């Protein structure tokens, strides 16, 4: 990457987005290209950002589902997660070498315990727990199924008690706030410059990027631009009309989490979590310093941005934690309720790499995996920017591509029904015994009709299907038109 700073103050690279992906790629660019001028733009508040509200589990195996392993693309994504996990020890060491954060160490735990409990949809939970175990065995990763009574710290309601427990060695967590501080420090020490403004528009001419426009109307010229703005990446790429139907759309996977001061200052030594269910990344509790724990997280894919937590979501989260993990949490103090927007692509897979606009790069669509994958993704993109080949495994997830159909319509509809039912069980609802079976039959009909209306050729992932089902008619019409145009673009 040659230096292109000119008399007008042109920057070599502008990174749009100051979350974990933006900062990580910014650090990699600045470290590997010390002569380049790298500027990162983003407001400190990080509104709609995913990182500040993240539990920051380094979960290559705890995130595995039977649904993911049933598809080629899902297995490829899992393989990338395993690669990323291997990078974290060295990555953390390199960040901590830049100085010590007053708030504590980046890493908060080393291991994870996955619980299979009596809550949720039995077919879904049993299958996902088994999938985690299968993935661990296939990778020969260190793990052990342990007696439930040996699990540290938990004291659940007997009606929500765990039936099985799986200890995953080396799959821990980091403190997302301390990680962001360390990344900012590393970026500055590598010569990077942070501009505390948001970019609202991309500027390109004759097929080449020229720079970005800020919310104040200022134009910042650059030789290369990296869009790593999370769920807000969609707005930026949409300012270049030629990309509108070539890059899969991005929506918000809104998640509500909380920081809790436990009633007695205690906490587990490991991450505690269930398998993924109810359209979310399972209930999880992540230890933080000084008796502070993180509880997360809900998930609702939203077609329009939403930056606030609803009362229903907060009550649901706290009920799950107090019943499924520890009854003592009911008497704990709430330090903070957090809301984050995960960047969810319309086909459920990341958007990583270069575009047909020369000098424009993209890191988004990572949904719940962005933080965990960040060191791997950053190295891949920087390799491409420097003329290298990057990782062949990530080329399939380039930003401009046809929508990935990883599962059949029937498989997705089955997933929709199971996760919808799991949401009800986790609330928990109480129904006449014959109702759940009837409800599963009744639910499939409307979702099937919706899928048929949306597209003859493509079925959205289960969580997006649910968001579309409860959206306004005009939004559904817009998506029908979108799928038609995408199909025309690629055929």
Coordinates of C-alpha atoms in Angstrom, one line a residue:
X1 CA 0.0 0.0 0.0
X2 CA 1.7 3.2 -1.2
X3 CA 1.5 6.5 0.7
X4 CA -1.0 8.9 -1.0
X5 CA -1.2 11.8 1.4
X6 CA -1.2 14.9 -0.8
X7 CA -1.3 18.7 -0.3
X8 CA -5.0 18.6 0.1
X9 CA -4.7 16.3 3.1
X10 CA -5.9 13.2 1.4
X11 CA -5.9 10.1 3.6
X12 CA -4.6 6.7 2.4
X13 CA -7.3 4.8 4.2
X14 CA -10.5 5.8 6.0
X15 CA -12.1 3.2 8.2
X16 CA -15.8 3.9 8.8
X17 CA -16.9 2.4 12.1
X18 CA -15.3 2.5 15.6
X19 CA -16.5 -0.9 16.9
X20 CA -14.4 -3.9 17.3
X21 CA -14.2 -4.7 13.6
X22 CA -13.4 -1.1 12.5
X23 CA -10.7 -0.7 15.2
X24 CA -9.2 -4.1 14.6
X25 CA -8.8 -3.6 10.9
X26 CA -7.6 -0.1 11.6
X27 CA -4.8 -1.5 13.9
X28 CA -3.9 -4.1 11.3
X29 CA -3.6 -1.6 8.5
X30 CA -1.6 0.9 10.5
X31 CA 0.8 -1.8 11.8
X32 CA 1.4 -3.4 8.5
X33 CA 1.7 -0.1 6.6
X34 CA 3.5 2.3 8.9
X35 CA 3.9 4.9 6.1
X36 CA 0.2 5.1 5.4
X37 CA -2.1 7.6 7.0
X38 CA -5.1 5.8 8.5
X39 CA -8.1 7.7 9.8
X40 CA -11.0 6.1 11.6
X41 CA -14.4 7.8 11.8
X42 CA -17.1 7.2 14.3
X43 CA -18.7 8.9 17.3
X44 CA -17.6 7.8 20.8
X45 CA -21.2 7.0 21.8
X46 CA -21.3 4.2 19.2
X47 CA -25.1 4.4 18.9
X48 CA -26.5 1.2 17.4
X49 CA -23.1 -0.4 17.8
X50 CA -22.9 -4.1 18.7
X51 CA -19.6 -4.2 20.6
X52 CA -20.5 -2.1 23.7
X53 CA -23.5 -4.4 24.5
X54 CA -21.6 -7.6 23.6
X55 CA -20.9 -10.5 26.1
X56 CA -17.8 -11.0 24.0
X57 CA -17.7 -14.8 24.2
X58 CA -14.9 -16.4 22.2
X59 CA -17.3 -19.1 21.2
X60 CA -16.2 -21.3 18.3
X61 CA -18.0 -24.3 19.6
X62 CA -20.6 -23.0 22.1
X63 CA -22.3 -21.2 19.1
X64 CA -22.7 -24.4 17.0
X65 CA -26.2 -25.5 16.1
X66 CA -27.5 -28.6 14.3
X67 CA -29.0 -26.3 11.7
X68 CA -25.6 -24.7 10.9
X69 CA -23.8 -28.0 10.6
X70 CA -26.5 -29.2 8.3
X71 CA -25.3 -26.8 5.6
X72 CA -22.0 -26.5 3.7
X73 CA -21.8 -22.8 4.3
X74 CA -22.6 -23.2 8.0
X75 CA -19.8 -25.7 8.3
X76 CA -17.4 -23.3 6.5
X77 CA -18.4 -20.5 8.9
X78 CA -17.8 -22.7 11.9
X79 CA -14.3 -23.6 10.5
X80 CA -13.5 -19.9 10.3
X81 CA -14.5 -19.5 14.0
X82 CA -12.1 -22.3 15.0
X83 CA -9.3 -20.5 13.1
X84 CA -10.2 -17.2 14.8
X85 CA -10.1 -18.8 18.2
X86 CA -6.5 -19.8 17.7
X87 CA -5.5 -16.2 17.0
X88 CA -6.9 -14.7 20.2
X89 CA -4.1 -15.5 22.8
X90 CA -1.5 -13.8 20.6
X91 CA -3.9 -11.0 19.6
X92 CA -4.6 -10.2 23.3
X93 CA -0.9 -10.3 24.2
X94 CA -0.2 -7.8 21.4
X95 CA -2.9 -5.4 22.6
X96 CA -1.9 -5.6 26.2
X97 CA 1.7 -4.9 25.3
X98 CA 0.6 -1.4 24.3
X99 CA -0.1 -0.5 27.9
X100 CA -2.4 -1.6 30.8
X101 CA -6.0 -0.6 31.0
X102 CA -7.0 0.7 34.5
X103 CA -10.2 -1.2 34.4
X104 CA -8.6 -4.6 34.3
X105 CA -7.4 -7.3 31.8
X106 CA -9.0 -7.9 28.5
X107 CA -9.7 -11.6 29.1
X108 CA -12.3 -12.3 31.7
X109 CA -12.5 -16.1 31.6
X110 CA -10.8 -19.1 30.0
X111 CA -13.5 -21.7 29.7
X112 CA -17.2 -22.2 28.9
X113 CA -19.8 -24.5 30.4
X114 CA -22.8 -25.3 28.1
X115 CA -25.9 -26.3 29.9
X116 CA -28.8 -28.4 28.6
X117 CA -31.8 -27.6 30.8
X118 CA -35.5 -28.3 31.1
X119 CA -36.4 -25.0 29.4
X120 CA -37.0 -24.6 25.6
X121 CA -38.0 -26.8 22.8
X122 CA -36.7 -30.4 23.4
X123 CA -36.0 -31.2 19.8
X124 CA -34.2 -28.0 19.2
X125 CA -32.2 -27.9 22.5
X126 CA -31.2 -31.6 22.4
X127 CA -30.1 -31.4 18.8
X128 CA -28.0 -28.2 19.4
X129 CA -26.3 -29.6 22.5
X130 CA -25.5 -32.8 20.6
X131 CA -24.1 -30.6 17.7
X132 CA -21.8 -28.8 20.0
X133 CA -20.5 -32.1 21.3
X134 CA -20.1 -33.5 17.8
X135 CA -18.2 -30.4 16.7
X136 CA -15.8 -30.7 19.6
X137 CA -15.1 -34.3 19.0
X138 CA -14.5 -33.8 15.3
X139 CA -12.0 -31.0 16.0
X140 CA -10.4 -33.0 18.8
X141 CA -10.9 -29.9 21.0
X142 CA -10.4 -30.3 24.7
X143 CA -13.7 -30.8 26.5
X144 CA -15.5 -33.0 29.0
X145 CA -19.1 -33.7 29.8
X146 CA -19.3 -33.1 33.6
X147 CA -21.8 -33.8 36.3
X148 CA -24.4 -31.1 36.7
X149 CA -23.7 -30.9 40.4
X150 CA -20.0 -30.1 39.6
X151 CA -20.9 -26.9 37.7
X152 CA -19.5 -23.9 39.6
X153 CA -21.8 -21.3 41.1
X154 CA -25.3 -22.1 39.6
X155 CA -28.4 -22.4 41.7
X156 CA -31.4 -22.5 39.3
X157 CA -35.1 -22.9 40.0
X158 CA -35.7 -26.6 40.1
X159 CA -38.3 -26.3 37.3
X160 CA -35.4 -24.9 35.1
X161 CA -32.6 -27.2 36.3
X162 CA -29.9 -28.4 33.9
X163 CA -29.9 -32.0 32.8
X164 CA -26.4 -32.1 31.2
X165 CA -23.3 -29.9 31.3
X166 CA -20.4 -29.7 28.9
X167 CA -17.1 -28.0 29.9
X168 CA -15.2 -26.5 26.9
X169 CA -11.6 -25.8 27.7
X170 CA -10.0 -22.6 26.3
X171 CA -13.3 -21.1 25.0
X172 CA -13.6 -18.1 27.3
X173 CA -14.5 -14.4 27.0
X174 CA -13.2 -10.9 27.0
X175 CA -14.5 -7.6 28.4
X176 CA -15.7 -5.7 25.3
X177 CA -15.3 -2.3 27.0
X178 CA -11.6 -3.0 27.9
X179 CA -11.0 -4.5 24.5
X180 CA -12.2 -1.3 22.8
X181 CA -9.9 0.8 25.0
X182 CA -7.0 -1.4 24.1
X183 CA -7.8 -1.3 20.4
X184 CA -8.0 2.5 20.5
X185 CA -4.7 2.7 22.3
X186 CA -3.0 0.3 19.8
X187 CA -4.4 2.2 16.9
X188 CA -3.1 5.6 18.2
X189 CA 0.3 4.1 18.9
X190 CA 0.5 2.7 15.4
X191 CA -0.1 6.2 14.1
X192 CA -3.8 6.1 13.4
X193 CA -6.0 9.1 13.8
X194 CA -9.6 9.0 15.2
X195 CA -12.2 11.5 13.9
X196 CA -15.2 11.6 16.3
X197 CA -17.8 12.0 13.6
X198 CA -20.1 9.7 11.7
X199 CA -19.9 9.2 8.0
X200 CA -23.2 9.4 6.2
X201 CA -22.3 8.9 2.5
X202 CA -19.7 7.3 0.3
X203 CA -18.3 9.2 -2.7
X204 CA -17.1 7.4 -5.9
X205 CA -16.4 8.4 -9.4
X206 CA -15.7 6.3 -12.5
X207 CA -15.7 3.1 -10.6
X208 CA -13.3 4.3 -7.9
X209 CA -13.8 5.4 -4.3
X210 CA -13.0 9.0 -3.5
X211 CA -13.9 9.4 0.2
X212 CA -16.7 9.9 2.6
X213 CA -19.1 12.7 3.6
X214 CA -19.7 13.2 7.3
X215 CA -22.9 14.2 9.0
X216 CA -21.7 17.8 9.1
X217 CA -21.4 17.8 5.4
X218 CA -17.6 17.7 5.3
X219 CA -15.9 15.6 2.5
X220 CA -13.0 13.5 3.7
X221 CA -11.0 12.3 0.6
X222 CA -9.2 8.9 0.7
X223 CA -7.5 6.5 -1.6
X224 CA -9.3 3.6 0.1
X225 CA -12.3 3.3 2.3
X226 CA -13.2 0.4 4.6
X227 CA -16.9 0.2 5.7
X228 CA -17.0 -1.5 9.0
X229 CA -20.0 0.3 10.5
X230 CA -22.0 -2.6 11.7
X231 CA -25.7 -2.4 11.1
X232 CA -25.2 1.1 9.7
X233 CA -23.2 -0.3 6.8
X234 CA -26.4 -0.7 4.8
X235 CA -27.1 3.0 4.8
X236 CA -23.5 3.7 3.6
X237 CA -23.4 1.2 0.7
X238 CA -26.9 2.3 -0.4
X239 CA -25.5 5.7 -1.2
X240 CA -23.8 4.0 -4.2
X241 CA -26.8 2.9 -6.3
X242 CA -24.8 0.4 -8.4
X243 CA -24.2 -1.8 -5.3
X244 CA -27.9 -1.8 -4.1
X245 CA -28.7 -5.2 -5.5
X246 CA -25.2 -6.7 -5.6
X247 CA -24.5 -6.6 -1.9
X248 CA -27.0 -8.4 0.3
X249 CA -29.0 -6.0 2.5
X250 CA -28.1 -5.6 6.2
X251 CA -30.6 -5.5 9.0
X252 CA -30.4 -5.0 12.7
X253 CA -30.2 -8.0 15.0
X254 CA -31.1 -6.0 18.2
X255 CA -29.9 -7.5 21.4
X256 CA -30.6 -6.5 25.0
X257 CA -28.1 -7.4 27.7
X258 CA -27.3 -6.2 31.3
X259 CA -24.4 -5.7 33.7
X260 CA -25.2 -6.9 37.2
X261 CA -23.6 -6.5 40.6
X262 CA -24.3 -9.8 42.2
X263 CA -26.0 -9.8 45.6
X264 CA -22.9 -11.2 47.4
X265 CA -20.1 -10.2 45.0
X266 CA -19.7 -13.7 43.7
X267 CA -19.6 -15.0 40.2
X268 CA -18.7 -18.1 38.2
X269 CA -15.1 -18.7 37.0
X270 CA -16.3 -19.7 33.5
X271 CA -18.8 -18.5 30.9
X272 CA -22.2 -20.2 31.6
X273 CA -24.5 -20.6 28.7
X274 CA -27.2 -22.7 27.0
X275 CA -27.1 -23.7 23.4
X276 CA -28.5 -21.3 20.8
X277 CA -32.3 -21.1 20.9
X278 CA -35.3 -18.9 20.5
X279 CA -33.7 -17.0 17.5
X280 CA -30.9 -16.0 19.9
X281 CA -27.4 -17.0 21.1
X282 CA -28.8 -18.8 24.1
X283 CA -28.9 -17.5 27.7
X284 CA -25.4 -16.7 28.8
X285 CA -23.7 -15.2 31.9
X286 CA -20.2 -13.9 31.5
X287 CA -17.9 -13.1 34.5
X288 CA -16.5 -9.6 34.8
X289 CA -14.3 -8.1 37.4
X290 CA -15.3 -7.5 41.0
X291 CA -18.5 -9.5 41.3
X292 CA -19.9 -7.8 38.1
X293 CA -21.4 -10.2 35.6
X294 CA -22.8 -9.8 32.1
X295 CA -26.2 -11.4 31.3
X296 CA -27.3 -11.7 27.7
X297 CA -28.8 -11.6 25.3
X298 CA -32.1 -11.3 23.5
X299 CA -32.2 -11.1 19.7
X300 CA -34.8 -9.5 17.4
X301 CA -34.0 -9.0 13.8
X302 CA -35.5 -5.6 12.9
X303 CA -36.1 -4.2 9.4
X304 CA -35.7 -0.6 10.8
X305 CA -33.2 0.6 13.4
X306 CA -34.2 0.4 17.1
X307 CA -31.9 1.7 19.8
X308 CA -33.9 1.1 22.9
X309 CA -34.8 -1.9 25.1
X310 CA -38.4 -2.7 25.7
X311 CA -39.7 -3.6 29.1
X312 CA -40.8 -7.0 27.8
X313 CA -37.2 -7.8 26.7
X314 CA -35.7 -6.7 30.0
X315 CA -38.2 -8.7 32.0
X316 CA -37.6 -11.7 29.8
X317 CA -33.9 -11.5 30.1
X318 CA -33.9 -11.2 33.9
X319 CA -36.5 -14.0 34.3
X320 CA -34.4 -16.4 32.2
X321 CA -31.3 -15.6 34.3
X322 CA -32.9 -15.9 37.7
X323 CA -34.7 -19.1 36.9
X324 CA -32.2 -20.9 34.8
X325 CA -28.8 -19.8 36.3
X326 CA -29.1 -18.5 39.9
X327 CA -32.0 -17.5 42.0
X328 CA -29.8 -15.1 44.0
X329 CA -29.7 -12.9 40.9
X330 CA -33.2 -11.8 41.8
X331 CA -31.7 -9.7 44.7
X332 CA -28.8 -8.3 42.7
X333 CA -28.3 -4.7 41.6
X334 CA -28.7 -3.7 37.9
X335 CA -25.7 -1.6 36.9
X336 CA -26.7 -1.1 33.3
X337 CA -29.1 -2.3 30.7
X338 CA -27.5 -2.3 27.2
X339 CA -28.8 -2.4 23.7
X340 CA -26.7 -3.3 20.6
X341 CA -27.5 -3.7 16.9
X342 CA -25.8 -6.7 15.3
X343 CA -25.3 -6.4 11.6
X344 CA -27.4 -9.2 10.1
X345 CA -27.2 -9.8 6.4
X346 CA -30.3 -10.9 4.6
X347 CA -28.9 -14.4 3.9
X348 CA -27.3 -14.9 7.3
X349 CA -23.7 -14.9 6.2
X350 CA -20.9 -12.2 6.5
X351 CA -19.9 -9.7 3.9
X352 CA -16.1 -9.5 3.8
X353 CA -13.7 -8.2 1.3
X354 CA -13.4 -5.9 -1.7
X355 CA -16.1 -4.6 -4.0
X356 CA -16.4 -3.7 -7.7
X357 CA -15.8 -0.1 -6.7
X358 CA -12.0 0.1 -6.7
X359 CA -10.6 1.0 -3.2
X360 CA -13.9 0.2 -1.4
X361 CA -13.8 -2.6 1.2
X362 CA -16.4 -4.0 3.5
X363 CA -16.5 -5.8 6.8
X364 CA -20.1 -6.4 7.9
X365 CA -22.9 -8.9 8.1
X366 CA -21.2 -10.8 10.8
X367 CA -24.3 -10.9 13.0
X368 CA -23.2 -12.6 16.3
X369 CA -19.7 -13.5 15.3
X370 CA -18.1 -10.2 14.5
X371 CA -16.1 -9.8 17.7
X372 CA -14.9 -13.4 17.8
X373 CA -13.9 -13.3 14.1
X374 CA -12.3 -9.9 14.2
X375 CA -8.6 -10.8 14.2
X376 CA -9.1 -13.3 11.4
X377 CA -11.3 -11.0 9.2
X378 CA -8.9 -8.0 9.7
X379 CA -5.9 -10.0 8.6
X380 CA -7.8 -11.3 5.5
X381 CA -8.9 -7.8 4.4
X382 CA -5.5 -6.2 5.0
X383 CA -3.8 -9.0 3.0
X384 CA -6.1 -8.2 0.1
X385 CA -5.5 -4.5 0.4
X386 CA -1.8 -5.1 0.3
X387 CA -2.1 -7.2 -2.9
X388 CA -2.1 -10.6 -1.1
X389 CA -4.5 -13.5 -1.5
X390 CA -6.1 -13.4 2.0
X391 CA -7.9 -16.5 3.2
X392 CA -9.5 -18.7 0.5
X393 CA -12.2 -19.7 3.0
X394 CA -13.5 -16.1 3.2
X395 CA -13.7 -15.5 -0.6
X396 CA -17.1 -17.2 -0.7
X397 CA -18.4 -14.5 1.7
X398 CA -17.3 -11.5 -0.5
X399 CA -19.7 -8.6 -0.3
X400 CA -20.9 -8.7 -3.9
X401 CA -22.5 -12.1 -4.4
X402 CA -25.7 -13.8 -5.1
X403 CA -27.8 -14.5 -2.0
X404 CA -26.5 -17.7 -0.3
X405 CA -29.2 -20.4 -0.1
X406 CA -27.7 -22.6 2.6
X407 CA -30.9 -24.5 3.5
X408 CA -34.0 -25.7 1.7
X409 CA -37.3 -23.9 2.3
X410 CA -38.6 -26.8 4.2
X411 CA -35.6 -26.8 6.6
X412 CA -35.9 -23.1 7.2
X413 CA -39.7 -23.3 7.9
X414 CA -39.0 -26.2 10.4
X415 CA -36.4 -24.0 12.1
X416 CA -38.9 -21.0 12.2
X417 CA -41.5 -23.1 14.0
X418 CA -39.1 -24.7 16.5
X419 CA -37.5 -21.4 17.5
X420 CA -40.9 -19.7 17.8
X421 CA -42.1 -22.5 20.1
X422 CA -38.8 -22.3 22.1
X423 CA -39.4 -18.6 22.7
X424 CA -42.8 -19.4 24.3
X425 CA -41.3 -22.2 26.5
X426 CA -38.5 -19.9 27.7
X427 CA -40.9 -17.1 28.7
X428 CA -42.4 -19.5 30.1
X429 CA -45.9 -20.1 28.9
X430 CA -48.3 -22.6 30.3
X431 CA -50.6 -24.3 27.8
X432 CA -53.0 -27.2 27.6
X433 CA -51.1 -30.3 26.8
X434 CA -52.5 -30.7 23.2
X435 CA -51.9 -27.1 22.2
X436 CA -48.1 -27.1 21.4
X437 CA -48.6 -29.8 18.7
X438 CA -51.5 -27.9 17.2
X439 CA -49.6 -24.6 17.3
X440 CA -46.6 -26.1 15.4
X441 CA -49.0 -27.2 12.7
X442 CA -50.8 -23.9 12.6
X443 CA -47.6 -21.8 12.6
X444 CA -46.1 -23.5 9.5
X445 CA -49.0 -22.4 7.3
X446 CA -48.6 -18.6 7.6
X447 CA -44.8 -18.8 7.3
X448 CA -45.1 -21.1 4.2
X449 CA -47.5 -18.6 2.6
X450 CA -45.1 -15.7 3.4
X451 CA -42.1 -17.5 1.9
X452 CA -44.1 -18.2 -1.3
X453 CA -45.1 -14.5 -1.5
X454 CA -41.5 -13.2 -1.0
X455 CA -39.8 -15.2 -3.6
X456 CA -40.1 -18.3 -5.8
X457 CA -36.3 -18.9 -5.6
X458 CA -35.1 -17.8 -2.2
X459 CA -36.2 -18.3 1.5
X460 CA -34.7 -15.9 4.1
X461 CA -33.2 -17.3 7.3
X462 CA -35.5 -18.2 10.1
X463 CA -35.0 -15.1 12.3
X464 CA -35.5 -12.8 9.4
X465 CA -38.6 -14.7 8.3
X466 CA -40.1 -13.9 11.8
X467 CA -39.2 -10.2 11.5
X468 CA -40.9 -10.0 8.0
X469 CA -44.0 -11.8 9.3
X470 CA -44.6 -9.1 11.8
X471 CA -43.6 -6.2 9.6
X472 CA -45.9 -3.7 7.9
X473 CA -47.5 -4.7 4.5
X474 CA -45.5 -2.0 2.7
X475 CA -42.2 -3.4 4.1
X476 CA -43.2 -6.9 2.8
X477 CA -44.0 -5.4 -0.6
X478 CA -40.6 -3.7 -0.6
X479 CA -38.8 -7.0 0.1
X480 CA -40.7 -8.8 -2.6
X481 CA -39.5 -6.2 -5.1
X482 CA -36.0 -6.4 -3.6
X483 CA -35.8 -10.2 -4.1
X484 CA -37.1 -9.8 -7.7
X485 CA -34.4 -7.3 -8.5
X486 CA -31.6 -9.3 -6.9
X487 CA -32.6 -12.3 -8.9
X488 CA -32.6 -10.2 -12.1
X489 CA -29.2 -8.8 -11.2
X490 CA -27.6 -12.2 -11.0
X491 CA -29.5 -14.1 -13.7

